[in-house]
CSV table of C-alpha atoms in Angstrom, one decimal:
chain,number,residue,atom,x,y,z
A,1,MET,CA,263.8,-25.4,-43.7
A,2,ARG,CA,260.6,-26.5,-42.4
A,3,SER,CA,261.8,-26.5,-38.7
A,4,GLY,CA,262.7,-22.7,-39.2
A,5,TYR,CA,259.2,-21.9,-40.5
A,6,CYS,CA,257.8,-23.7,-37.5
A,7,GLY,CA,259.8,-21.5,-35.1
A,8,THR,CA,258.7,-18.6,-36.5
A,9,VAL,CA,255.5,-19.3,-36.4
A,10,VAL,CA,255.7,-20.0,-32.6
A,11,ALA,CA,257.7,-16.9,-32.0
A,12,VAL,CA,254.9,-14.8,-33.1
A,13,THR,CA,251.9,-16.8,-31.4
A,14,MET,CA,253.7,-16.0,-28.2
A,15,LEU,CA,254.2,-12.2,-29.2
A,16,ALA,CA,250.7,-11.6,-29.6
A,17,ALA,CA,249.8,-13.6,-26.2
A,18,CYS,CA,252.1,-11.6,-24.4
A,19,HIS,CA,250.5,-8.2,-26.1
A,20,PRO,CA,246.8,-8.7,-26.8
A,21,SER,CA,245.6,-5.9,-28.9
A,22,GLN,CA,242.4,-3.9,-27.2
A,23,PRO,CA,239.9,-2.8,-29.4
A,24,GLN,CA,239.3,1.1,-29.6
A,25,ARG,CA,236.2,2.5,-28.4
A,26,THR,CA,234.3,4.9,-30.5
A,27,ALA,CA,233.8,8.4,-29.2
A,28,ALA,CA,230.0,7.5,-28.7
A,29,GLU,CA,230.7,5.0,-26.6
A,30,ALA,CA,233.0,6.6,-24.6
A,31,ASN,CA,230.2,9.2,-24.3
A,32,VAL,CA,228.0,6.8,-22.8
A,33,ALA,CA,230.0,5.1,-20.7
A,34,ALA,CA,231.8,8.2,-18.8
A,35,PRO,CA,229.1,9.7,-16.2
A,36,ALA,CA,228.6,13.1,-16.9
A,37,ALA,CA,229.6,15.8,-14.5
A,38,PRO,CA,227.2,17.1,-12.1
A,39,ALA,CA,226.1,20.9,-13.0
A,40,PRO,CA,227.3,23.3,-10.6
A,41,SER,CA,224.1,24.1,-8.6
A,42,ALA,CA,223.2,27.5,-8.1
A,43,PRO,CA,224.4,29.8,-4.7
A,44,PRO,CA,221.6,30.3,-2.6
A,45,PRO,CA,219.6,33.6,-2.2
A,46,PRO,CA,220.7,35.9,0.0
A,47,ALA,CA,218.4,35.8,3.3
A,48,ALA,CA,215.8,38.5,3.1
A,49,PRO,CA,216.0,40.8,6.3
A,50,PRO,CA,214.5,40.5,9.0
A,51,THR,CA,210.9,42.7,8.8
A,52,ARG,CA,210.2,45.0,11.8
A,53,GLU,CA,206.9,45.2,13.0
A,54,SER,CA,205.3,48.9,13.1
A,55,PRO,CA,204.5,50.0,16.4
A,56,PRO,CA,200.9,49.8,18.0
A,57,ALA,CA,199.0,53.0,17.5
A,58,PRO,CA,198.6,55.2,20.7
A,59,PRO,CA,195.4,55.1,22.0
A,60,PRO,CA,193.5,58.3,21.3
A,61,PRO,CA,193.4,61.2,24.3
A,62,PRO,CA,190.5,61.1,26.2
A,63,PRO,CA,187.7,63.6,25.3
A,64,ALA,CA,188.4,67.2,26.9
A,65,PRO,CA,186.1,67.8,30.0
A,66,PRO,CA,183.5,70.6,29.2
A,67,SER,CA,184.1,74.1,30.4
A,68,PRO,CA,182.0,75.2,33.4
A,69,GLU,CA,180.3,77.9,31.1
A,70,ALA,CA,179.5,75.2,28.9
A,71,ALA,CA,178.2,73.2,32.0
A,72,GLY,CA,176.3,75.5,33.6
A,73,SER,CA,174.6,76.6,30.5
A,74,SER,CA,173.2,73.1,29.7
A,75,SER,CA,172.2,72.5,33.6
A,76,ASN,CA,170.1,75.9,33.6
A,77,THR,CA,168.4,75.1,30.1
A,78,ALA,CA,167.4,71.6,31.5
A,79,ASP,CA,166.3,72.5,34.8
A,80,PRO,CA,162.8,73.5,35.0
A,81,THR,CA,161.8,77.1,36.5
A,82,ASP,CA,161.7,77.3,40.3
A,83,PRO,CA,158.0,77.1,41.4
A,84,LYS,CA,158.3,79.6,43.9
A,85,SER,CA,160.1,82.0,41.8
A,86,THR,CA,158.9,85.3,40.4
A,87,GLU,CA,159.8,84.1,36.5
A,88,ALA,CA,157.3,81.1,37.9
A,89,ALA,CA,154.7,83.4,38.6
A,90,LEU,CA,155.1,85.3,35.4
A,91,ASP,CA,154.5,82.1,33.1
A,92,ILE,CA,151.3,81.6,34.7
A,93,ALA,CA,150.0,85.3,34.0
A,94,ARG,CA,151.7,84.9,30.3
A,95,GLU,CA,149.8,81.7,30.0
A,96,PHE,CA,146.6,83.0,31.0
A,97,ALA,CA,146.5,86.4,28.8
A,98,ALA,CA,147.5,84.1,25.7
A,99,LEU,CA,144.4,81.6,26.8
A,100,VAL,CA,142.3,84.8,27.1
A,101,SER,CA,143.1,86.7,24.0
A,102,ALA,CA,142.6,83.1,22.0
A,103,ARG,CA,139.2,83.1,23.8
A,104,GLN,CA,139.5,79.5,25.0
A,105,PHE,CA,138.2,80.3,28.0
A,106,ASP,CA,137.7,77.0,29.4
A,107,ARG,CA,141.5,76.4,30.0
A,108,ALA,CA,141.9,79.9,30.7
A,109,PHE,CA,140.1,79.5,34.1
A,110,ALA,CA,141.5,76.3,34.4
A,111,VAL,CA,144.7,78.2,35.0
A,112,ALA,CA,143.3,80.9,36.7
A,113,GLY,CA,141.3,78.6,39.3
A,114,PRO,CA,138.0,79.5,40.9
A,115,ARG,CA,140.3,81.6,43.7
A,116,SER,CA,141.0,84.4,40.6
A,117,GLY,CA,137.7,86.2,41.0
A,118,PHE,CA,136.2,84.2,38.2
A,119,ALA,CA,133.4,81.8,39.6
A,120,SER,CA,133.2,79.7,36.5
A,121,VAL,CA,133.4,79.6,32.9
A,122,ALA,CA,130.7,81.3,32.1
A,123,ASP,CA,131.6,84.3,34.7
A,124,LEU,CA,135.0,84.4,32.6
A,125,LYS,CA,133.4,84.4,29.1
A,126,ARG,CA,130.7,86.3,30.7
A,127,HIS,CA,133.4,89.3,31.5
A,128,PHE,CA,135.2,89.2,28.1
A,129,ALA,CA,132.0,89.4,26.0
A,130,PRO,CA,131.7,92.6,24.9
A,131,TYR,CA,135.1,92.7,23.0
A,132,ALA,CA,134.9,91.8,19.4
A,133,GLU,CA,138.0,91.9,19.2
A,134,LEU,CA,140.5,91.0,22.3
A,135,SER,CA,143.8,90.7,23.1
A,136,LEU,CA,145.5,90.6,26.8
A,137,THR,CA,149.1,91.1,27.0
A,138,VAL,CA,151.6,91.2,30.2
A,139,GLU,CA,154.0,93.8,30.8
A,140,ASP,CA,157.1,92.3,32.6
A,141,THR,CA,159.6,95.1,31.6
A,142,PRO,CA,160.5,95.8,34.4
A,143,PRO,CA,159.8,92.6,36.4
A,144,PRO,CA,157.1,93.3,39.2
A,145,GLN,CA,158.9,92.4,42.8
A,146,PRO,CA,156.9,90.3,45.1
A,147,GLU,CA,155.4,91.8,48.4
A,148,GLY,CA,155.1,89.3,51.6
A,149,ALA,CA,151.8,90.1,53.8
A,150,ALA,CA,150.2,87.8,56.4
A,151,GLY,CA,152.0,84.9,55.7
A,152,SER,CA,151.4,85.0,51.9
A,153,ILE,CA,153.5,86.4,49.1
A,154,TYR,CA,151.8,88.7,46.2
A,155,LEU,CA,152.7,89.5,42.8
A,156,SER,CA,151.2,92.1,41.2
A,157,VAL,CA,151.8,91.8,36.7
A,158,HIS,CA,150.7,94.9,34.9
A,159,ALA,CA,149.0,94.0,31.9
A,160,THR,CA,147.2,95.4,28.7
A,161,ILE,CA,143.5,94.6,27.4
A,162,SER,CA,143.1,95.9,23.3
A,163,GLY,CA,140.3,95.4,21.1
A,164,VAL,CA,137.1,96.7,19.9
A,165,VAL,CA,134.1,97.3,22.3
A,166,ASP,CA,130.6,98.5,20.3
A,167,GLY,CA,132.6,99.3,17.2
A,168,ARG,CA,135.3,101.6,18.6
A,169,ARG,CA,138.9,100.7,19.5
A,170,VAL,CA,139.8,100.5,22.9
A,171,ASN,CA,143.2,99.9,25.0
A,172,HIS,CA,143.2,100.6,29.0
A,173,PRO,CA,144.9,98.7,31.4
A,174,ALA,CA,144.9,95.3,33.9
A,175,THR,CA,146.2,93.8,36.6
A,176,ILE,CA,146.6,90.4,37.5
A,177,THR,CA,147.8,89.4,40.9
A,178,LEU,CA,149.5,86.0,41.9
A,179,ARG,CA,149.9,84.6,45.3
A,180,ARG,CA,151.2,82.0,47.1
A,181,VAL,CA,151.7,80.8,50.4
A,182,ASN,CA,154.9,81.6,52.2
A,183,ASP,CA,157.0,78.5,53.4
A,184,VAL,CA,155.2,78.2,57.0
A,185,PRO,CA,154.7,75.2,59.0
A,186,GLY,CA,151.3,73.3,57.8
A,187,SER,CA,151.4,74.9,54.0
A,188,THR,CA,151.0,72.1,51.4
A,189,GLU,CA,153.2,72.1,48.2
A,190,ALA,CA,150.0,73.4,46.3
A,191,GLN,CA,149.6,76.6,48.6
A,192,ARG,CA,153.5,77.5,48.3
A,193,ARG,CA,152.8,77.4,44.5
A,194,TRP,CA,151.9,80.5,43.0
A,195,HIS,CA,148.5,80.9,41.5
A,196,ILE,CA,146.0,84.2,40.1
A,197,GLU,CA,144.3,85.5,42.9
A,198,ARG,CA,142.8,88.4,41.1
A,199,PHE,CA,142.0,90.2,38.1
A,200,ASP,CA,141.2,93.5,37.7
A,201,ASP,CA,140.0,95.5,34.8
A,202,SER,CA,139.6,99.2,35.1
A,203,VAL,CA,136.9,99.7,32.9
A,204,MET,CA,134.9,96.5,32.4
């Protein structure tokens, strides 16, 4: 009886050794042991289309050249009056008349000069002294025509003197004669310019 019991115990012990019991892991242990699966990576964003550079702006067009009419008018305005022209002679006569009307006899004599028939400033003042009121104007319409004589050119400019003399109003003509030397050999630049040669007053 004892021998049979011992054989049973030996058999059970051998069976346990051949089939050892494995302890069961808890769910928490399984989760800790198992590596986490990597999260799926997001797909890369689509590549942006290449930007197109705008073409450079065209240069501004060059300025248009001035028209011949505009160029001619500007050049005429900028150019001084030809000192040998009829207009230059009329300018001298107008300046002299304006200065006499303003009784600026010093300046009027400087324009006229001693070749005008007035020997001095005092002589010029004496000539117009009787006028209580005085106005000397140049009449340039129609424009006077120059005349040549003995190597010189003359221009007779008609004028009008108006004012008050001895309490009565007067209005009478006058003549301003201008002269310049023609372009003859040996003449100077000053001689070829206009100057007042004579002042004629039919009354005074």
